[in-house]
mmCIF file of C-alpha atoms in Angstrom:
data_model
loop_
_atom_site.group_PDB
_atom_site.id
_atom_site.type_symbol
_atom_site.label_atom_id
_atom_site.label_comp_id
_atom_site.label_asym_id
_atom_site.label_seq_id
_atom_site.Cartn_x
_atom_site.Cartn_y
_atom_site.Cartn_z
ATOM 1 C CA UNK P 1 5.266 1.650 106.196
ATOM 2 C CA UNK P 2 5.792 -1.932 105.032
ATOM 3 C CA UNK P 3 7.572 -4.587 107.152
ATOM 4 C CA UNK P 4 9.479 -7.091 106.130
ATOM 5 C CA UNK P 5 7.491 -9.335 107.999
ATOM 6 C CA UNK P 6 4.452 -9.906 108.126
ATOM 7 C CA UNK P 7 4.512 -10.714 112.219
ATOM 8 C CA UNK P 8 6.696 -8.532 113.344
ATOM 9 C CA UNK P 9 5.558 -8.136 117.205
ATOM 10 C CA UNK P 10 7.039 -11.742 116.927
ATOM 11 C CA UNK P 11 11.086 -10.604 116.890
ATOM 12 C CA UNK P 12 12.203 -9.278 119.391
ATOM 13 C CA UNK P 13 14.666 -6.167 119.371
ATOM 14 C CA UNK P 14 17.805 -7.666 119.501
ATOM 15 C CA UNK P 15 16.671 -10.036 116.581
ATOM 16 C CA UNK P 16 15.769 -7.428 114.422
ATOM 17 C CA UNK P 17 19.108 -5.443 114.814
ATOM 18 C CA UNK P 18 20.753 -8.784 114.064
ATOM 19 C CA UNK P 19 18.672 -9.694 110.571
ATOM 20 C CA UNK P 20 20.605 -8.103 107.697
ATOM 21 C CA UNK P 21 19.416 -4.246 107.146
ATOM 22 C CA UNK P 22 18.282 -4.917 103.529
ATOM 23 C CA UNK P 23 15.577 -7.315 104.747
ATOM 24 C CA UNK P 24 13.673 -4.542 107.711
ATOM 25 C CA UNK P 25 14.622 -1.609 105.711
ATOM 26 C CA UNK P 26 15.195 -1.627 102.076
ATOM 27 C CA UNK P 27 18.253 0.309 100.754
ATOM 28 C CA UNK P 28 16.220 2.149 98.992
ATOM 29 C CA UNK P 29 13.953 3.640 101.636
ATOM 30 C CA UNK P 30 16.925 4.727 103.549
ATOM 31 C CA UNK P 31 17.675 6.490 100.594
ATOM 32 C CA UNK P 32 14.948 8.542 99.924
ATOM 33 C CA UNK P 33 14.787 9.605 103.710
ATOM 34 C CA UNK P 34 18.251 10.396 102.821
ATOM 35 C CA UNK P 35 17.093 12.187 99.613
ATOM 36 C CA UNK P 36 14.756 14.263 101.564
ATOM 37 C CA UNK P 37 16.904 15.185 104.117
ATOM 38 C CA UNK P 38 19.501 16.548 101.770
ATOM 39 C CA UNK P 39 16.699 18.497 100.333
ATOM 40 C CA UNK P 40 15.621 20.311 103.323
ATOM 41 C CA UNK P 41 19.059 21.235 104.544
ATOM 42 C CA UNK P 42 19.491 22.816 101.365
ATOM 43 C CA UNK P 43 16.289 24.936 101.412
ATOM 44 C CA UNK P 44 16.820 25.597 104.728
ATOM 45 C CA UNK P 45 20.388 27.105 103.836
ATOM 46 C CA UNK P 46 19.587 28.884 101.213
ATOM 47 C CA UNK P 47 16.655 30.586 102.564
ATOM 48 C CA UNK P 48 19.118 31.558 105.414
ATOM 49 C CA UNK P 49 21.832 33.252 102.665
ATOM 50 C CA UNK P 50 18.733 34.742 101.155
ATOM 51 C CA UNK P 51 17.235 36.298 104.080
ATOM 52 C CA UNK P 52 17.817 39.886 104.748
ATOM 53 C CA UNK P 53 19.783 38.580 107.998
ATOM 54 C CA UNK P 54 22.424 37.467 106.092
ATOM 55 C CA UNK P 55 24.273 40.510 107.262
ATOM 56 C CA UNK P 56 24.091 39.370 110.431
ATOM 57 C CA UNK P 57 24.350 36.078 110.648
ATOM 58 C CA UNK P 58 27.665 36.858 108.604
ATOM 59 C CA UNK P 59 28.721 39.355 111.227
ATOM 60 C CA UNK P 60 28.929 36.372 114.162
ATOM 61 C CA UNK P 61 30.391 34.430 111.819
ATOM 62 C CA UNK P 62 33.215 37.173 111.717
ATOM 63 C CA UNK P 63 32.726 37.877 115.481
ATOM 64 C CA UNK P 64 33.122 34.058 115.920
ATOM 65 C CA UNK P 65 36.828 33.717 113.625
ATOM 66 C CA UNK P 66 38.032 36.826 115.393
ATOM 67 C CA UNK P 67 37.364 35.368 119.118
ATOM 68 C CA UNK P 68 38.780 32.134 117.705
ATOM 69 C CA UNK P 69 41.747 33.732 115.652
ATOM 70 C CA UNK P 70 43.029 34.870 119.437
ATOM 71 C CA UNK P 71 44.811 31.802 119.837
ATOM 72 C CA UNK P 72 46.092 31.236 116.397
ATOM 73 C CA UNK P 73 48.754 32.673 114.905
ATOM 74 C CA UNK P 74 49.600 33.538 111.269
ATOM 75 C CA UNK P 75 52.351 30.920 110.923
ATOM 76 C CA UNK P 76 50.221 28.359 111.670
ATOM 77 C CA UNK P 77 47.827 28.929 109.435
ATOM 78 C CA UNK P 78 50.281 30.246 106.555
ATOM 79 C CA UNK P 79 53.947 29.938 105.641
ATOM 80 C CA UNK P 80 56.295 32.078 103.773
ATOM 81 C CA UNK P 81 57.517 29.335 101.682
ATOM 82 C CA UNK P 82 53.087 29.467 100.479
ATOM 83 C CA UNK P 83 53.436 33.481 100.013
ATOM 84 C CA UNK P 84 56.695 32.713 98.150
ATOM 85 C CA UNK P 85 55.552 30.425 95.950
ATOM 86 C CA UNK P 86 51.869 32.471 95.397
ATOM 87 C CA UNK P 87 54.193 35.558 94.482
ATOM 88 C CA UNK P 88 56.449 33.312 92.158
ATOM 89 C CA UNK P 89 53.125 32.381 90.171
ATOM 90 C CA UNK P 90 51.738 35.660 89.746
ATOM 91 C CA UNK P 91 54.350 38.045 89.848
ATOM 92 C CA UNK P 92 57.075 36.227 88.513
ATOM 93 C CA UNK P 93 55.736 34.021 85.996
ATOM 94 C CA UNK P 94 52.175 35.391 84.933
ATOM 95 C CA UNK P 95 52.113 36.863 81.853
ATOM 96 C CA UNK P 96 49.212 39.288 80.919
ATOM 97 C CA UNK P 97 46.375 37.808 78.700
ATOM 98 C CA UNK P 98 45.308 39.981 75.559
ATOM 99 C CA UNK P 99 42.122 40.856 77.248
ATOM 100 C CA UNK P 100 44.123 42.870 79.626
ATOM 101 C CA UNK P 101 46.171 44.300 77.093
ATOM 102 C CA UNK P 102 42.880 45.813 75.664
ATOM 103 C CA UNK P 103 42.307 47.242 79.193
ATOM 104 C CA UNK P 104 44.899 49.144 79.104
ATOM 105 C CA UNK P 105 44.197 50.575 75.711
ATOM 106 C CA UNK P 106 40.149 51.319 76.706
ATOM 107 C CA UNK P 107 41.876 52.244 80.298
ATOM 108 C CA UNK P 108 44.068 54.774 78.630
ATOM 109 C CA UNK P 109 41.144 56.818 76.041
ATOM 110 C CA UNK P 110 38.974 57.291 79.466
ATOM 111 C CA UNK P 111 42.105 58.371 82.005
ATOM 112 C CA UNK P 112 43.005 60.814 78.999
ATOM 113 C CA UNK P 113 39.056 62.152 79.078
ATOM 114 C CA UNK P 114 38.773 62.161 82.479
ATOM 115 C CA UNK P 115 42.449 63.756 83.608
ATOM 116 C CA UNK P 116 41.835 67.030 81.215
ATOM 117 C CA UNK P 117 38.328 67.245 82.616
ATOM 118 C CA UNK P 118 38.256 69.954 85.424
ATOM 119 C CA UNK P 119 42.032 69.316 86.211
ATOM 120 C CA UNK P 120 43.149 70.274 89.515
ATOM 121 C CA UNK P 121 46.734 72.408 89.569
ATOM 122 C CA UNK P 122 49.396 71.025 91.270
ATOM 123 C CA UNK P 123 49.146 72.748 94.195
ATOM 124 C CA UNK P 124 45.837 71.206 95.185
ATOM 125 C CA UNK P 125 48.106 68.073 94.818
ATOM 126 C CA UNK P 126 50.831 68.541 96.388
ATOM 127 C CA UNK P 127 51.251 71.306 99.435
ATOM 128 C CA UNK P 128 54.185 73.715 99.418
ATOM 129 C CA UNK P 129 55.079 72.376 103.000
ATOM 130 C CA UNK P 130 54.918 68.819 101.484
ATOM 131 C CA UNK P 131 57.072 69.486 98.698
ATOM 132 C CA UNK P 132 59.372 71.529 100.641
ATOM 133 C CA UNK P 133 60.168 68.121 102.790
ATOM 134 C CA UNK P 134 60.342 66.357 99.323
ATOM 135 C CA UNK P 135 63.164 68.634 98.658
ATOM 136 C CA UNK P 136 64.909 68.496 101.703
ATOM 137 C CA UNK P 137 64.763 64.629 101.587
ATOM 138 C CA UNK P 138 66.350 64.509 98.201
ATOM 139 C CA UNK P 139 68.844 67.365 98.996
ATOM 140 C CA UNK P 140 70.224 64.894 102.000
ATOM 141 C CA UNK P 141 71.477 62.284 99.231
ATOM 142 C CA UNK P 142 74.585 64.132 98.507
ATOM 143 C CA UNK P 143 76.546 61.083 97.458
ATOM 144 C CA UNK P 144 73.424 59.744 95.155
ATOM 145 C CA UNK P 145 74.160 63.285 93.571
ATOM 146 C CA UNK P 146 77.525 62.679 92.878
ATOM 147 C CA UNK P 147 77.323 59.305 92.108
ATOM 148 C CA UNK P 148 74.782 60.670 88.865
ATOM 149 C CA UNK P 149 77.096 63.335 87.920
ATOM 150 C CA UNK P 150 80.117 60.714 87.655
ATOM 151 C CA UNK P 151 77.183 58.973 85.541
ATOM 152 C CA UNK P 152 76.129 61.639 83.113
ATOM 153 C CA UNK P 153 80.262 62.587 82.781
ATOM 154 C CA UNK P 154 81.237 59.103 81.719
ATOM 155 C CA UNK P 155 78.335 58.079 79.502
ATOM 156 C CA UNK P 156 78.495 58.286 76.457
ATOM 157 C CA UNK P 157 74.894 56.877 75.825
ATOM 158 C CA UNK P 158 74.183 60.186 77.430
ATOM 159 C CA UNK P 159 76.056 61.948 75.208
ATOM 160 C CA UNK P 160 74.346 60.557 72.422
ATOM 161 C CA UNK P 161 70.771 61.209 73.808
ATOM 162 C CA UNK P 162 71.915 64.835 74.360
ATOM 163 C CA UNK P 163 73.688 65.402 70.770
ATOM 164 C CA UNK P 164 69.764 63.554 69.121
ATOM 165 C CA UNK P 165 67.949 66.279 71.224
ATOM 166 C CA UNK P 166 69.806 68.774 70.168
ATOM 167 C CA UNK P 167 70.182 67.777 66.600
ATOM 168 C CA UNK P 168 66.244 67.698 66.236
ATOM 169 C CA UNK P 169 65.574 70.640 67.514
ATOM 170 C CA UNK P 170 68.068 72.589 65.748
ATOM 171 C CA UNK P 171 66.925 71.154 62.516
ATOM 172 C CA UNK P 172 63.498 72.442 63.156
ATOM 173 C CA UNK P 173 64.609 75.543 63.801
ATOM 174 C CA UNK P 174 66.447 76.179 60.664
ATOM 175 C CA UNK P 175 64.720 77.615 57.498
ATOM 176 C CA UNK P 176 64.500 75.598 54.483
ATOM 177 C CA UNK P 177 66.094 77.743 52.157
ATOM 178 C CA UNK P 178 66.138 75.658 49.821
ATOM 179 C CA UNK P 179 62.448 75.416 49.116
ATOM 180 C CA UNK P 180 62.360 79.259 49.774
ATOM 181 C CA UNK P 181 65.215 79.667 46.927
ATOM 182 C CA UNK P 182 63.089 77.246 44.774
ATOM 183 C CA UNK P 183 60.107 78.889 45.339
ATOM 184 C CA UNK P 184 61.301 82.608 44.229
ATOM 185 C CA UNK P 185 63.578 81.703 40.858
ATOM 186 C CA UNK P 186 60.211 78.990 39.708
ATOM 187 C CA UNK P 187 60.801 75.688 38.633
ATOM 188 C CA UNK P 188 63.464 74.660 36.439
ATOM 189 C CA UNK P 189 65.940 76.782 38.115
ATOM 190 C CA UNK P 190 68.387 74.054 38.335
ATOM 191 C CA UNK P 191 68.867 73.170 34.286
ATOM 192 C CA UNK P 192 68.730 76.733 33.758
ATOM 193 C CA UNK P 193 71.841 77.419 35.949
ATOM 194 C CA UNK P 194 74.770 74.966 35.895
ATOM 195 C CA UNK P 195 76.804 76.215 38.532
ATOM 196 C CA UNK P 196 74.077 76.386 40.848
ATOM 197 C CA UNK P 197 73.682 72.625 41.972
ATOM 198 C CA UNK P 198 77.325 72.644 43.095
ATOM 199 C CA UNK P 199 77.006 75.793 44.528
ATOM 200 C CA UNK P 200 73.829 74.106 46.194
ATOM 201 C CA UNK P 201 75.591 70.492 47.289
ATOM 202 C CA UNK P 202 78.716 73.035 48.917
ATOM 203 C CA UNK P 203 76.347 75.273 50.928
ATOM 204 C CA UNK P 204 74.605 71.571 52.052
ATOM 205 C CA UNK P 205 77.731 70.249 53.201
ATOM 206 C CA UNK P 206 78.821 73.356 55.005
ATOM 207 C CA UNK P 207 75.299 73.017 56.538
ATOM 208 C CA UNK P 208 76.120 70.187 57.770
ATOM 209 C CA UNK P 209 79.211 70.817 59.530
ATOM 210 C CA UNK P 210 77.592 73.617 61.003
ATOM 211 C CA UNK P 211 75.330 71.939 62.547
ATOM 212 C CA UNK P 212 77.610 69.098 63.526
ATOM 213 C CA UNK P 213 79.693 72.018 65.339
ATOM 214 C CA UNK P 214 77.060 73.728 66.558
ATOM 215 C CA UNK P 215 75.536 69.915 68.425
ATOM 216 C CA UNK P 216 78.995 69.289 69.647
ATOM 217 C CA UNK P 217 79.223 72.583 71.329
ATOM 218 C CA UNK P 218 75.651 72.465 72.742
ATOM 219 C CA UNK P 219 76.284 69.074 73.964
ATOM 220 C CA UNK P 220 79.308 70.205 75.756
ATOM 221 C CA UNK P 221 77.851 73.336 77.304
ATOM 222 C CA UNK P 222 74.653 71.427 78.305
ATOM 223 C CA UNK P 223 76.474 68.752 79.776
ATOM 224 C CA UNK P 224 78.656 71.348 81.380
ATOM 225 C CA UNK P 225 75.836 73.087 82.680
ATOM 226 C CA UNK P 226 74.112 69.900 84.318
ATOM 227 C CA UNK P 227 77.343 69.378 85.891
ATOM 228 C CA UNK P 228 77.779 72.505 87.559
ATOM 229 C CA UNK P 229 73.799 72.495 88.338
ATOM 230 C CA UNK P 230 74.515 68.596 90.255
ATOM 231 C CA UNK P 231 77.234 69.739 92.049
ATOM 232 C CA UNK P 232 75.780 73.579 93.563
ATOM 233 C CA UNK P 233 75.327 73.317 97.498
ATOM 234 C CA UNK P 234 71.816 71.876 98.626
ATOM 235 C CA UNK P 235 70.579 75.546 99.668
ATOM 236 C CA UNK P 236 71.510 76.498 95.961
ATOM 237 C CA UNK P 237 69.385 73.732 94.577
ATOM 238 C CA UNK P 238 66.543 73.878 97.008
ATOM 239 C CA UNK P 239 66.442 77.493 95.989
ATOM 240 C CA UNK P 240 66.233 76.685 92.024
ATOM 241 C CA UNK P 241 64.168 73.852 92.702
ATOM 242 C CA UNK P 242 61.546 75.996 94.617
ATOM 243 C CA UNK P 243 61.609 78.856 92.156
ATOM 244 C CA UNK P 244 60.349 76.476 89.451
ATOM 245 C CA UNK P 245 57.748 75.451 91.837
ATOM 246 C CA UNK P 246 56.267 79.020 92.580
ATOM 247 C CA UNK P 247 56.312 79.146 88.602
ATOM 248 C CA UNK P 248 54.196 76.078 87.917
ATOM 249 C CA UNK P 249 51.838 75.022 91.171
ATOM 250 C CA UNK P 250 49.211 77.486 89.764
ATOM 251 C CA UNK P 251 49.114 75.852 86.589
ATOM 252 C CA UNK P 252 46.622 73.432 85.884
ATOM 253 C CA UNK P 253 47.727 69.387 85.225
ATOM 254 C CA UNK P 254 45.846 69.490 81.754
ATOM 255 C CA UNK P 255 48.036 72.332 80.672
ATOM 256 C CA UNK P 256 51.319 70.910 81.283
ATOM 257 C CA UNK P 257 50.245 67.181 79.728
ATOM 258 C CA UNK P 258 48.935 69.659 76.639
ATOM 259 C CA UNK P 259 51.138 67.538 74.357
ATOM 260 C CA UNK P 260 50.035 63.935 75.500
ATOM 261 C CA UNK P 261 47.512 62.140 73.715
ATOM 262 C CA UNK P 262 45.617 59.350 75.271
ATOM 263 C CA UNK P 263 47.932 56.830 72.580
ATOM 264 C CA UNK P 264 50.672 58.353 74.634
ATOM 265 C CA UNK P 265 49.419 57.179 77.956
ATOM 266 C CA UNK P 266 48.768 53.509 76.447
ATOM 267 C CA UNK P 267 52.200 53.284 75.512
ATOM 268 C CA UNK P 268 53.283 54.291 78.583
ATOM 269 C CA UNK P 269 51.418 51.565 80.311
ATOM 270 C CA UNK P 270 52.529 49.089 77.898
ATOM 271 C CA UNK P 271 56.607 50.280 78.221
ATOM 272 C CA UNK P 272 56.039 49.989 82.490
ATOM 273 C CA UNK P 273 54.427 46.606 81.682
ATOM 274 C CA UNK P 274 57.582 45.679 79.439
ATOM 275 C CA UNK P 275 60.338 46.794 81.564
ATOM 276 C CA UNK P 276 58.423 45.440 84.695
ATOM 277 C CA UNK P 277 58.418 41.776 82.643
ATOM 278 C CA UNK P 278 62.169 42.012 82.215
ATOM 279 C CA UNK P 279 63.024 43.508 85.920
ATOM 280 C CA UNK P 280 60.911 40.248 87.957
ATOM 281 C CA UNK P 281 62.809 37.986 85.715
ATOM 282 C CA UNK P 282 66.386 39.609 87.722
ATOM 283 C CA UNK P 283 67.666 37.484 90.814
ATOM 284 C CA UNK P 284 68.179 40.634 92.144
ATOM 285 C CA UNK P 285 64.384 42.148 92.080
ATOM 286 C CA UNK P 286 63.368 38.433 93.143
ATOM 287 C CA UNK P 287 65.755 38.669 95.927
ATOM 288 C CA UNK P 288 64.379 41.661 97.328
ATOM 289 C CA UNK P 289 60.627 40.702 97.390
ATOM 290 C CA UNK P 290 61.434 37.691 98.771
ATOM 291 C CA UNK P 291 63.505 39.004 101.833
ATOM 292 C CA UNK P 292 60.415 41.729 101.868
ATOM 293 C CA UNK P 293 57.847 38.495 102.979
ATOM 294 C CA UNK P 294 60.624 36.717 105.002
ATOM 295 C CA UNK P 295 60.812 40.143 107.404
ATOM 296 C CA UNK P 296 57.100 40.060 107.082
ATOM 297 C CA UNK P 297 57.021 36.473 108.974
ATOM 298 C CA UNK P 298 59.737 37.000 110.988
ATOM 299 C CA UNK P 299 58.023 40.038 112.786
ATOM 300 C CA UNK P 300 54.389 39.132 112.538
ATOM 301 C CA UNK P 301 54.859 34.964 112.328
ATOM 302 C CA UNK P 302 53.942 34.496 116.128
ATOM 303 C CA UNK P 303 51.301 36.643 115.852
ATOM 304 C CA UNK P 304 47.737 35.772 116.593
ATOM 305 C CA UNK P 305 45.591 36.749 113.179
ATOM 306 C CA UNK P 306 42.974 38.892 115.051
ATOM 307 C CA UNK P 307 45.854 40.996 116.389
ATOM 308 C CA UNK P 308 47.643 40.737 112.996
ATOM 309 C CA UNK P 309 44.474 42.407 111.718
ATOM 310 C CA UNK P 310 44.600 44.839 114.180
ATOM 311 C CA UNK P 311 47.985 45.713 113.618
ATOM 312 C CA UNK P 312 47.791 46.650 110.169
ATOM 313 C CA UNK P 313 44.636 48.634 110.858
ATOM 314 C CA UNK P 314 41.880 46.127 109.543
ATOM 315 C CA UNK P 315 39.132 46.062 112.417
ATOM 316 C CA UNK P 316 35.991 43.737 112.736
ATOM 317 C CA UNK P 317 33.902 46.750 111.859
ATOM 318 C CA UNK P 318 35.714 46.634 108.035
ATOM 319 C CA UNK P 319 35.428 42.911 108.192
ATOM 320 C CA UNK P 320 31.622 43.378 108.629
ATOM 321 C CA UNK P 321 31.234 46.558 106.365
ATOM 322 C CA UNK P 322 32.790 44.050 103.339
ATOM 323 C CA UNK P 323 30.543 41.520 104.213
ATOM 324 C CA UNK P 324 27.721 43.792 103.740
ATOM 325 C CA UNK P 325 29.073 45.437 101.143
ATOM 326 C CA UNK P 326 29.446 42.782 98.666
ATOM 327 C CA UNK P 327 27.652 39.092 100.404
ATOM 328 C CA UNK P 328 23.881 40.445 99.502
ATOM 329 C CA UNK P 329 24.274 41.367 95.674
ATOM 330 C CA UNK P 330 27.147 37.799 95.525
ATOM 331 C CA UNK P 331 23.937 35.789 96.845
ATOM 332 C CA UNK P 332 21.655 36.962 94.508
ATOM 333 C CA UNK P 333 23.192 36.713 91.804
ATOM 334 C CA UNK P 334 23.566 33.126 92.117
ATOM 335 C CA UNK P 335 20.351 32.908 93.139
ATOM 336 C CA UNK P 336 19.144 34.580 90.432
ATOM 337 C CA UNK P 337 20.921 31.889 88.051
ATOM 338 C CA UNK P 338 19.409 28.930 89.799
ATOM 339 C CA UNK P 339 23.437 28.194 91.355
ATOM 340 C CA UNK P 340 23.341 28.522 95.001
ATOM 341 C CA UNK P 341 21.464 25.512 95.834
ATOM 342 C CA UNK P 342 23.609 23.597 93.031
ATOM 343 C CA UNK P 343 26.517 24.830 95.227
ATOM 344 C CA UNK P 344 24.773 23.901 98.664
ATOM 345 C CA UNK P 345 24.183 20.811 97.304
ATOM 346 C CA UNK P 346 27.164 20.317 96.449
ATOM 347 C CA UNK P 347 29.119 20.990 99.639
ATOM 348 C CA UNK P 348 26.374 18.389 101.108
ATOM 349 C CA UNK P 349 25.618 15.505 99.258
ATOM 350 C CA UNK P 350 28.784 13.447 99.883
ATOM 351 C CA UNK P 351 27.371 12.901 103.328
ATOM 352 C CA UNK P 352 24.566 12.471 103.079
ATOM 353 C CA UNK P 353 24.600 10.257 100.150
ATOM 354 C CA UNK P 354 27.505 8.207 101.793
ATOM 355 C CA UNK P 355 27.691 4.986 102.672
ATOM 356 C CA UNK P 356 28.473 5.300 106.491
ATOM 357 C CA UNK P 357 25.249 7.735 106.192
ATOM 358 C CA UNK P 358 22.675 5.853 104.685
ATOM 359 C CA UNK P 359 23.579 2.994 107.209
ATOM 360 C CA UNK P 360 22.949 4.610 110.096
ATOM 361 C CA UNK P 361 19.721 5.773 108.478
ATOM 362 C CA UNK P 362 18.659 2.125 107.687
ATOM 363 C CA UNK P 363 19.576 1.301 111.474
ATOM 364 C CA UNK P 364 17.624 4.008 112.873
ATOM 365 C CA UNK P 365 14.786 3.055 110.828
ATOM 366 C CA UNK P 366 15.015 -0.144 111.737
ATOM 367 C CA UNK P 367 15.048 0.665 115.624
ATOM 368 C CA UNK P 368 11.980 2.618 115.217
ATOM 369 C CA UNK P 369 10.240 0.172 113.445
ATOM 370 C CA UNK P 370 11.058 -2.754 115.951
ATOM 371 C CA UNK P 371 10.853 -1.325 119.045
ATOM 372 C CA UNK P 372 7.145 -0.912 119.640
ATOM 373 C CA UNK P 373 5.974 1.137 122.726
ATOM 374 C CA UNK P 374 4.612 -0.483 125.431
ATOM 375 C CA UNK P 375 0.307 -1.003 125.549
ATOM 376 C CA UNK P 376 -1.360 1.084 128.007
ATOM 377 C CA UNK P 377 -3.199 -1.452 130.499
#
């Protein structure tokens, strides 16, 4: 190596630390040392994160949090003003980007494939015992039951959904006579016989009323009969209620969803994702959530996090399975794409390349080059 003198047994130690860096060691030369060091660290990393090890060498780094988390708890490491404002961003404010819109449309065309494909009845779903405590559940909301009677009663935007059901179907059912009369006396019919178009407007009007009769009279029985069905005692309703489930659990899913179509099931994504857009926007809904994560903190806050973990049934085994699971194919991917020594790199050169660093690299160069052992006699 070249000194910066060309006597240098001459100096003694203290002289040398005293001369100004740049004239033992050049800037430079600390540099490159610092250069190379950077280097190595780097392959040395990465050849660690590529090694087949990994797994374990991630598994005492999980070992090593866990005995640490011990003595830290969640709200030191967390608030609920951070979860509030994390939920406010995405739950609150996010609004779905067009790629996920398409999703739900290429979503929808394989759910629709794959829920008519070997469908399960609903009985393979759903026990009888489990449904049988879904009724009972439901039963013991006697006042919810009343309150939706009251509803139904006093609505009349039920009433109007009732009377449009009822219209449409009736008007399917009826015959066109008209074509049918059309059809048998040929074309023309009309011009032929004078009296017949107002004998054909009357019989449309009286049509009409009919069926304006016949949808206020449906509408009032129906409603009449939902009434009376609401209000039967709960062993009266469990009974109906488990009649029409000894008539369907056999039944496979794909037979009673025979009249959706996979547009169907992408519109009813779409309507959740509409209504769900209007609901977060509510002070109410908002409210709710956020009283949801304040109870969360208030009964886990002091918590240490390896207990936490514990608590809601996340062990260091899962921890470790995870890491497994997903670190090996992460790192070689990147690998693969020449960016996990960029990102090594990147998490060291700052030090190594700082100022503070490459100074104490010039003055232990400098030390090493000054301080000359002793000759053996």
């Amino acid at each position: 190596m070249t000194q910066s003198s060309s006597n240098p047994s001459s100096e003694t130690p203290d002289q040398a630390l005293n001369q100004p860096v740049a004239s033992c060691v050049p800037a430079t030369q600390a540099r490159l040392l610092a250069e190379q060091l950077l280097e190595a660290q780097v392959a040395f990393v990465k050849a660690r994160l590529s090694n087949a090890e990994v797994s374990d060498h991630a598994a005492s780094l999980i070992n090593f949090c866990l005995e640490q988390g011990k003595d830290i708890t969640l709200e030191e490491v967390v608030s609920a003003q951070s979860i509030r404002d994390v939920v406010q961003v995405y739950a609150f404010d996010l609004n779905l980007g067009a790629g996920v819109i398409e999703l739900i449309g290429a979503m929808a065309q394989r759910l629709y494939s794959e829920a008519n494909h070997l469908a399960p009845t609903l009985q393979t779903l759903i026990s009888s015992h489990q449904l049988e405590q879904w009724i009972d559940k439901i039963l013991e909301l006697d006042q919810v039951r009343h309150h939706l009677v009251q509803a139904v009663l006093q609505s009349p935007a039920a009433h109007e959904v009732i009377g449009q059901i009822i219209s449409s179907l009736l008007k399917k059912q009826l015959p066109n006579w008209r074509e049918q009369i059309s059809e048998q006396l040929g074309s023309g019919w009309m011009a032929k016989t004078p009296l017949l178009p107002r004998l054909m407007k009357l019989l449309l009007q009286q049509e009409e009323k009919l069926l304006s009769i016949a949808e206020q009279h449906l509408s009032q029985f129906i409603q009449n009969q939902g009434t009376q069905l609401l209000n039967l005692d709960a062993e009266e309703l469990k009974d109906i209620a488990w009649q029409v489930w000894l008539n369907i659990k056999d039944i496979p899913l794909n037979e009673l969803s025979s009249g959706i179509e996979a547009l169907d099931i992408e519109e009813f994504f779409v309507l959740i994702y509409e209504l769900w857009r209007e609901l977060r926007q509510t002070e109410y809904l908002q409210r709710l959530i956020f009283t949801g994560i304040d109870v969360f903190f208030e009964v886990y806050g002091d918590y240490p996090v390896s207990e936490l973990l514990e608590e809601i049934g996340i062990s260091k085994q899962h921890l470790i399975n995870d890491g497994n699971r997903f670190l090996p194919q992460a790192i070689a991917a990147l690998n693969q794409h020449h960016v996990l020594d960029q990102l090594i790199r990147l998490q060291l050169s700052d030090f190594y390349l700082s100022s503070s660093t490459l100074n104490l690299i010039q003055q232990s160069l400098l030390t090493t080059t000054t301080i000359q052992p002793a000759s053996p006699e």
